[in-house]
Amino acid sequence: MTLPIGRAAARLTALLPTRADLTEMRRDPRRDLLAGLTVAIVALPLALGFGVSSGLGAEAGLATAVIAGALAALFGGSNLQVSGPTGAMTVVLVPIVGRYGPTGVLTVGLMAGVMLVALAALRAGKYMQYVPAPVVEGFTLGIACVIGLQQIPGALGVPRPEGDRVLVVAWRAVGEFARHPNWTATGCAVSVAAIMLIGARRRPTVPFSLLAVVAATVVVRVAGLDAVKPIGDLPSGLPAPSLGFLDPGSLGTLLAPAVAVAALAALESLLSASVADGMTVGQKHDPDRELFGQGLANIAAPLFGGVPATGAIARTAVNVRTGAGSRLASLAHAAILAVIVFAAAPLVSTIPLAALAGVLLATAVRMIEVGSLKAMAKATRSDALILVLTAVATLALDLVYAVVIGLVVAGALALRAVAQQARLDQVPLDRGDHSAEEHALLAEHIVAYRIDGPVFFAAAHRFLLELTDVADVRVVILRMSRVSTMDATGALVLKDAVEKLNRRGILVLASGIRTGQRQVLDSVGALDLLRHDGREYATTPEAIQGARYHLELAGLLPAGATRQQQKPAANPATAPEFSEEAR
């Protein structure tokens, strides 16, 4: 018991911050602090908006940005990652709030944090690299559509209708707006979104989101536009940490939502960290440390009333573009937001909800990378299908199901492509020093097949049909040196094919079986079948000589046709190395 506990402790210790992290933070603090200030300005309206959209209120979004942002920056695996409430997580949280209430969301966040720490201890971060690019692109497109649809009620200035499906809620909001239009709120949302989108094109470094929100707030207050509702009162500070929301009896019920939240937090955080790596030179995140940092962040955020957090791609990109070089920038972003919570809560409470809806509408539009989507759609039909299917599933079902569906379809198409690479080609016998008459006689009774590529479950059935279709021969030689991989299904199919040919009176010989294939062939009994009466050979020439020997015994070749009057030795285990062509 001591050894497993010691290993677990060693793994967790390896996930803690290192001296190198502190050294990086001291390298250029002025540049990092400036980057942190810029990110905080961008993050403020997003944190407020995502908090409101989640159903827990703007104060929950701010608490998440401060607590989770600081802990993920300190303990995470990326020097450049910025964490907080995100649109993708909001999409998952809305139905959880509707079904289990705010306390359910806090419990789900705490459980998800524990799961993320466990994944980090199990070193599961490396598996992110196996998520195909079309799945990621389709996932991002679907999230952007869902975020945009979620803002329809706020942008139209109508109460949020009942319902779990975002399409249904958006449609009902449009119907309510048609009956009771609120053009003031709509104009506010559209104006903020337009300022952000147009301004970002012309001056990407200017924080137009904050400027647009400030302008909208001033106009609404000065003009006395009561039709546009503000955020409302915010607490001047963070609440004291508490586990009062936790109900042990509900943990079993909330397990499935917690798994979904943990899966999404892991996926989005590692994706965001990978994006940050790609935008810089010399930066590479540690996926397991990133999961550990996000786990601690999600354990702590609910204690202060915050929603589950993930790495935020948009805020991380701003952090990189403004010159951040260490995690000090992300820490500074969280600290600045904390100052705003304590010092400017009365001012923040007057921001119109429609303005925040406009911010998130613009954010959804900017998430859609048209160039990347076009490139992915033009790559292959399979990539286009995976992208569209993942996006539709994200919109119609939920994010975790969408990723699972995308991965399953991508895996099935990949298996199909790999299976099509497996070939069974008939190859001519080498004339060598045989006479033309002797070679013709050999060709009448012996056929050689070279197996290329993988022999596994996806290709096995076609392989069986092709091999057992052999006719009018007495000996089949299987050249197996080019088999790249073989699983139990492939070995069973090979055994079945050999048995069927043997029952038809056709002798099967094998040459060039690789060392890596012997275990799987032996496990299903196929190797014993080939070893019987010496039917396995190291090289193809030896197999041909063995075939001629058997034909002589059967009286189908004249006696003495072989160079040796005794059967050639078949001992591939001790045979010298031969070229692939010889095998």
Short mmCIF file of C-alpha atoms in Angstrom, two decimals, residues 223-531:
data_model
loop_
_atom_site.label_atom_id
_atom_site.label_comp_id
_atom_site.label_asym_id
_atom_site.label_seq_id
_atom_site.Cartn_x
_atom_site.Cartn_y
_atom_site.Cartn_z
CA ALA A 223 -31.45 59.73 -21.51
CA GLY A 224 -33.41 57.99 -18.75
CA LEU A 225 -34.18 54.94 -20.86
CA ASP A 226 -36.08 52.87 -18.31
CA ALA A 227 -36.90 50.21 -20.90
CA VAL A 228 -33.30 48.99 -20.69
CA LYS A 229 -32.79 47.10 -17.43
CA PRO A 230 -29.45 47.33 -15.58
CA ILE A 231 -27.52 44.48 -13.96
CA GLY A 232 -28.72 45.46 -10.52
CA ASP A 233 -27.06 45.57 -7.13
CA LEU A 234 -23.70 43.84 -6.76
CA PRO A 235 -21.94 43.02 -3.47
CA SER A 236 -18.95 45.22 -2.69
CA GLY A 237 -16.51 42.36 -2.39
CA LEU A 238 -16.34 38.62 -2.47
CA PRO A 239 -18.41 36.52 -0.07
CA ALA A 240 -16.72 34.48 2.64
CA PRO A 241 -15.91 30.94 1.48
CA SER A 242 -18.60 28.46 2.44
CA LEU A 243 -19.70 24.88 1.82
CA GLY A 244 -23.27 25.66 2.81
CA PHE A 245 -24.51 24.80 -0.68
CA LEU A 246 -23.24 21.20 -0.48
CA ASP A 247 -25.87 18.49 -0.01
CA PRO A 248 -24.19 15.06 0.24
CA GLY A 249 -27.47 13.37 -0.68
CA SER A 250 -27.48 15.03 -4.12
CA LEU A 251 -23.98 13.94 -5.17
CA GLY A 252 -25.21 10.83 -6.96
CA THR A 253 -27.83 12.79 -8.90
CA LEU A 254 -25.30 15.42 -9.95
CA LEU A 255 -22.60 12.96 -11.03
CA ALA A 256 -23.51 12.99 -14.73
CA PRO A 257 -23.60 16.82 -15.00
CA ALA A 258 -20.30 16.98 -13.10
CA VAL A 259 -18.68 14.59 -15.59
CA ALA A 260 -19.94 16.77 -18.45
CA VAL A 261 -18.57 19.93 -16.83
CA ALA A 262 -15.20 18.28 -16.07
CA ALA A 263 -14.91 16.97 -19.63
CA LEU A 264 -15.69 20.38 -21.09
CA ALA A 265 -13.30 22.17 -18.71
CA ALA A 266 -10.50 19.78 -19.65
CA LEU A 267 -11.18 20.01 -23.38
CA GLU A 268 -11.51 23.78 -23.60
CA SER A 269 -8.62 24.52 -21.24
CA LEU A 270 -6.17 22.25 -23.05
CA LEU A 271 -7.35 23.55 -26.40
CA SER A 272 -6.85 27.14 -25.26
CA ALA A 273 -3.37 26.33 -23.93
CA SER A 274 -2.48 24.72 -27.26
CA VAL A 275 -3.65 27.84 -29.09
CA ALA A 276 -1.42 29.96 -26.85
CA ASP A 277 1.57 27.73 -27.64
CA GLY A 278 0.90 28.13 -31.35
CA MET A 279 0.87 31.93 -31.07
CA THR A 280 4.32 32.10 -29.47
CA VAL A 281 7.84 30.79 -29.89
CA GLY A 282 9.43 28.74 -27.13
CA GLN A 283 6.28 28.28 -25.01
CA LYS A 284 4.88 24.81 -24.36
CA HIS A 285 2.25 24.02 -21.76
CA ASP A 286 2.19 21.00 -19.46
CA PRO A 287 -1.25 19.39 -20.01
CA ASP A 288 -1.31 17.54 -16.70
CA ARG A 289 -0.39 20.65 -14.71
CA GLU A 290 -3.05 22.55 -16.63
CA LEU A 291 -5.69 20.02 -15.58
CA PHE A 292 -4.41 20.27 -12.00
CA GLY A 293 -4.65 24.06 -12.00
CA GLN A 294 -8.13 24.04 -13.50
CA GLY A 295 -9.16 21.43 -10.95
CA LEU A 296 -8.04 23.59 -8.02
CA ALA A 297 -9.73 26.62 -9.60
CA ASN A 298 -13.04 24.78 -9.91
CA ILE A 299 -12.81 23.43 -6.38
CA ALA A 300 -12.30 26.95 -4.97
CA ALA A 301 -14.65 29.00 -7.18
CA PRO A 302 -17.93 27.46 -5.85
CA LEU A 303 -16.87 28.24 -2.28
CA PHE A 304 -17.15 31.94 -3.21
CA GLY A 305 -20.34 31.52 -5.26
CA GLY A 306 -18.57 31.25 -8.61
CA VAL A 307 -19.50 29.14 -11.62
CA PRO A 308 -17.23 26.45 -13.13
CA ALA A 309 -14.31 27.92 -15.07
CA THR A 310 -12.11 26.94 -18.00
CA GLY A 311 -9.25 28.40 -19.95
CA ALA A 312 -10.63 31.22 -22.12
CA ILE A 313 -9.36 31.23 -25.69
CA ALA A 314 -10.28 34.85 -26.47
CA ARG A 315 -8.77 36.29 -23.28
CA THR A 316 -5.69 34.08 -23.63
CA ALA A 317 -5.20 35.36 -27.19
CA VAL A 318 -5.40 38.97 -25.95
CA ASN A 319 -2.86 38.12 -23.26
CA VAL A 320 -0.42 36.74 -25.83
CA ARG A 321 -0.91 39.58 -28.31
CA THR A 322 -0.24 42.23 -25.66
CA GLY A 323 3.18 40.75 -24.90
CA ALA A 324 2.65 38.57 -21.82
CA GLY A 325 5.63 36.34 -21.09
CA SER A 326 4.74 34.68 -17.78
CA ARG A 327 1.84 33.78 -15.54
CA LEU A 328 2.23 37.14 -13.76
CA ALA A 329 -0.02 38.66 -16.45
CA SER A 330 -2.88 36.25 -15.65
CA LEU A 331 -2.43 36.86 -11.92
CA ALA A 332 -2.50 40.63 -12.50
CA HIS A 333 -5.72 40.27 -14.53
CA ALA A 334 -7.39 38.50 -11.58
CA ALA A 335 -6.09 41.06 -9.08
CA ILE A 336 -7.36 44.02 -11.14
CA LEU A 337 -10.80 42.42 -11.39
CA ALA A 338 -10.75 41.94 -7.60
CA VAL A 339 -10.07 45.67 -7.15
CA ILE A 340 -13.00 46.45 -9.44
CA VAL A 341 -15.25 44.16 -7.38
CA PHE A 342 -14.31 45.94 -4.16
CA ALA A 343 -14.09 49.54 -5.40
CA ALA A 344 -16.45 49.92 -8.34
CA ALA A 345 -19.39 47.60 -7.65
CA PRO A 346 -21.96 50.48 -7.59
CA LEU A 347 -20.81 51.68 -11.02
CA VAL A 348 -20.76 48.16 -12.51
CA SER A 349 -24.32 47.53 -11.26
CA THR A 350 -25.66 50.24 -13.61
CA ILE A 351 -24.46 48.50 -16.82
CA PRO A 352 -27.46 47.62 -19.04
CA LEU A 353 -28.13 43.92 -19.55
CA ALA A 354 -28.73 44.60 -23.24
CA ALA A 355 -25.18 45.99 -23.52
CA LEU A 356 -23.76 42.78 -22.09
CA ALA A 357 -25.89 40.82 -24.56
CA GLY A 358 -24.33 42.88 -27.35
CA VAL A 359 -20.84 42.09 -26.04
CA LEU A 360 -21.54 38.36 -26.12
CA LEU A 361 -23.18 38.55 -29.57
CA ALA A 362 -20.02 40.14 -30.93
CA THR A 363 -17.90 37.57 -29.09
CA ALA A 364 -19.88 34.75 -30.72
CA VAL A 365 -19.38 36.28 -34.18
CA ARG A 366 -15.62 36.68 -33.59
CA MET A 367 -15.32 33.06 -32.51
CA ILE A 368 -16.17 31.91 -36.03
CA GLU A 369 -12.99 31.67 -38.08
CA VAL A 370 -14.32 31.63 -41.65
CA GLY A 371 -10.90 30.87 -43.14
CA SER A 372 -10.37 27.83 -40.91
CA LEU A 373 -13.86 26.53 -41.65
CA LYS A 374 -13.34 26.86 -45.40
CA ALA A 375 -9.97 25.14 -45.23
CA MET A 376 -11.40 22.27 -43.17
CA ALA A 377 -14.40 21.88 -45.46
CA LYS A 378 -12.15 21.73 -48.54
CA ALA A 379 -9.66 19.26 -47.03
CA THR A 380 -11.63 16.01 -47.43
CA ARG A 381 -15.26 14.96 -47.41
CA SER A 382 -14.67 13.16 -44.13
CA ASP A 383 -13.32 16.32 -42.46
CA ALA A 384 -16.29 18.35 -43.73
CA LEU A 385 -18.74 15.70 -42.48
CA ILE A 386 -17.13 15.58 -39.02
CA LEU A 387 -17.13 19.38 -38.75
CA VAL A 388 -20.80 19.75 -39.71
CA LEU A 389 -21.93 16.83 -37.56
CA THR A 390 -20.09 18.12 -34.48
CA ALA A 391 -21.49 21.64 -34.95
CA VAL A 392 -25.07 20.39 -35.39
CA ALA A 393 -24.76 18.08 -32.38
CA THR A 394 -23.45 20.98 -30.29
CA LEU A 395 -26.44 23.05 -31.28
CA ALA A 396 -29.09 20.34 -30.99
CA LEU A 397 -27.78 18.22 -28.07
CA ASP A 398 -25.02 19.41 -25.77
CA LEU A 399 -21.30 20.01 -25.94
CA VAL A 400 -20.07 16.77 -24.39
CA TYR A 401 -22.31 14.62 -26.59
CA ALA A 402 -21.16 16.63 -29.58
CA VAL A 403 -17.48 15.93 -28.87
CA VAL A 404 -18.19 12.24 -28.26
CA ILE A 405 -20.16 11.98 -31.51
CA GLY A 406 -17.44 13.82 -33.41
CA LEU A 407 -14.73 11.54 -31.99
CA VAL A 408 -16.73 8.39 -32.75
CA VAL A 409 -17.43 9.43 -36.34
CA ALA A 410 -13.82 10.56 -36.85
CA GLY A 411 -12.58 7.26 -35.45
CA ALA A 412 -14.91 5.25 -37.66
CA LEU A 413 -13.85 7.15 -40.79
CA ALA A 414 -10.19 6.80 -39.84
CA LEU A 415 -10.60 3.06 -39.37
CA ARG A 416 -12.33 2.86 -42.72
CA ALA A 417 -9.46 4.69 -44.39
CA VAL A 418 -6.86 2.50 -42.70
CA ALA A 419 -8.77 -0.66 -43.52
CA GLN A 420 -8.82 0.27 -47.19
CA GLN A 421 -5.02 0.31 -47.16
CA ALA A 422 -4.89 -3.42 -46.43
CA ARG A 423 -4.31 -5.32 -49.69
CA LEU A 424 -4.01 -8.93 -50.71
CA ASP A 425 -2.03 -9.01 -53.96
CA GLN A 426 -1.15 -12.07 -55.98
CA VAL A 427 2.55 -11.97 -56.87
CA PRO A 428 4.28 -13.96 -59.62
CA LEU A 429 6.64 -16.73 -58.60
CA ASP A 430 10.29 -16.00 -59.19
CA ARG A 431 11.56 -18.04 -62.14
CA GLY A 432 15.04 -18.14 -60.66
CA ASP A 433 16.97 -20.89 -62.41
CA HIS A 434 13.88 -22.99 -63.20
CA SER A 435 13.14 -23.92 -66.78
CA ALA A 436 10.14 -22.40 -68.50
CA GLU A 437 8.32 -25.76 -68.41
CA GLU A 438 9.04 -26.27 -64.72
CA HIS A 439 7.93 -22.70 -63.86
CA ALA A 440 4.68 -23.18 -65.78
CA LEU A 441 4.05 -26.43 -63.91
CA LEU A 442 4.71 -24.68 -60.59
CA ALA A 443 2.38 -21.83 -61.53
CA GLU A 444 -0.44 -24.26 -62.20
CA HIS A 445 -0.44 -25.50 -58.62
CA ILE A 446 1.11 -22.75 -56.47
CA VAL A 447 -0.08 -19.19 -55.91
CA ALA A 448 1.66 -16.58 -53.72
CA TYR A 449 -0.09 -13.66 -52.05
CA ARG A 450 1.57 -10.67 -50.43
CA ILE A 451 -0.41 -9.09 -47.56
CA ASP A 452 0.19 -5.35 -47.30
CA GLY A 453 -0.91 -3.04 -44.50
CA PRO A 454 -2.91 -3.69 -41.31
CA VAL A 455 -4.87 -6.89 -40.74
CA PHE A 456 -7.35 -5.92 -38.03
CA PHE A 457 -11.06 -5.97 -37.35
CA ALA A 458 -11.98 -3.24 -39.83
CA ALA A 459 -10.30 -5.00 -42.76
CA ALA A 460 -10.56 -8.64 -41.68
CA HIS A 461 -13.85 -9.60 -43.35
CA ARG A 462 -12.78 -8.37 -46.79
CA PHE A 463 -9.45 -10.14 -46.33
CA LEU A 464 -11.23 -13.44 -45.57
CA LEU A 465 -13.45 -13.18 -48.64
CA GLU A 466 -10.52 -12.45 -50.95
CA LEU A 467 -8.30 -15.19 -49.58
CA THR A 468 -10.89 -17.98 -49.53
CA ASP A 469 -11.89 -17.16 -53.09
CA VAL A 470 -8.72 -18.92 -54.31
CA ALA A 471 -9.46 -21.76 -56.80
CA ASP A 472 -7.65 -24.30 -59.01
CA VAL A 473 -4.46 -24.40 -56.94
CA ARG A 474 -2.94 -26.90 -54.51
CA VAL A 475 -0.63 -24.63 -52.49
CA VAL A 476 -1.09 -21.01 -51.25
CA ILE A 477 1.91 -19.07 -49.98
CA LEU A 478 1.16 -16.08 -47.72
CA ARG A 479 3.94 -13.50 -47.74
CA MET A 480 3.44 -11.61 -44.44
CA SER A 481 6.53 -9.46 -44.07
CA ARG A 482 4.59 -6.30 -45.02
CA VAL A 483 1.79 -6.72 -42.48
CA SER A 484 2.07 -3.49 -40.46
CA THR A 485 -0.20 -4.49 -37.58
CA MET A 486 -2.50 -7.33 -36.59
CA ASP A 487 -5.11 -7.65 -33.85
CA ALA A 488 -6.97 -10.67 -32.47
CA THR A 489 -9.75 -10.32 -35.04
CA GLY A 490 -7.27 -10.30 -37.90
CA ALA A 491 -5.46 -13.34 -36.47
CA LEU A 492 -8.74 -15.24 -36.06
CA VAL A 493 -9.74 -14.41 -39.63
CA LEU A 494 -6.36 -15.62 -40.88
CA LYS A 495 -6.76 -18.85 -38.93
CA ASP A 496 -10.30 -19.31 -40.30
CA ALA A 497 -9.10 -18.72 -43.86
CA VAL A 498 -6.29 -21.28 -43.47
CA GLU A 499 -8.70 -23.86 -42.07
CA LYS A 500 -11.19 -23.31 -44.89
CA LEU A 501 -8.50 -23.67 -47.54
CA ASN A 502 -7.16 -26.79 -45.84
CA ARG A 503 -10.63 -28.34 -45.86
CA ARG A 504 -10.70 -27.79 -49.62
CA GLY A 505 -7.42 -29.67 -49.94
CA ILE A 506 -5.31 -26.54 -50.41
CA LEU A 507 -2.07 -26.40 -48.44
CA VAL A 508 -1.26 -22.98 -46.87
CA LEU A 509 2.35 -21.96 -46.23
CA ALA A 510 3.52 -18.69 -44.65
CA SER A 511 6.72 -16.71 -44.94
CA GLY A 512 8.18 -13.64 -43.27
CA ILE A 513 6.03 -13.54 -40.12
CA ARG A 514 7.36 -10.70 -37.99
CA THR A 515 8.24 -11.05 -34.33
CA GLY A 516 5.57 -8.57 -33.28
CA GLN A 517 2.84 -10.63 -34.96
CA ARG A 518 3.73 -13.95 -33.35
CA GLN A 519 2.10 -13.28 -29.99
CA VAL A 520 -1.32 -12.45 -31.40
CA LEU A 521 -1.17 -15.35 -33.89
CA ASP A 522 -0.12 -17.72 -31.13
CA SER A 523 -2.88 -16.49 -28.77
CA VAL A 524 -5.65 -17.63 -31.16
CA GLY A 525 -3.94 -20.82 -32.31
CA ALA A 526 -3.11 -19.63 -35.81
CA LEU A 527 0.63 -20.05 -35.31
CA ASP A 528 0.23 -23.70 -34.30
CA LEU A 529 -1.81 -24.27 -37.43
CA LEU A 530 0.98 -22.89 -39.61
CA ARG A 531 3.71 -24.70 -37.69
#
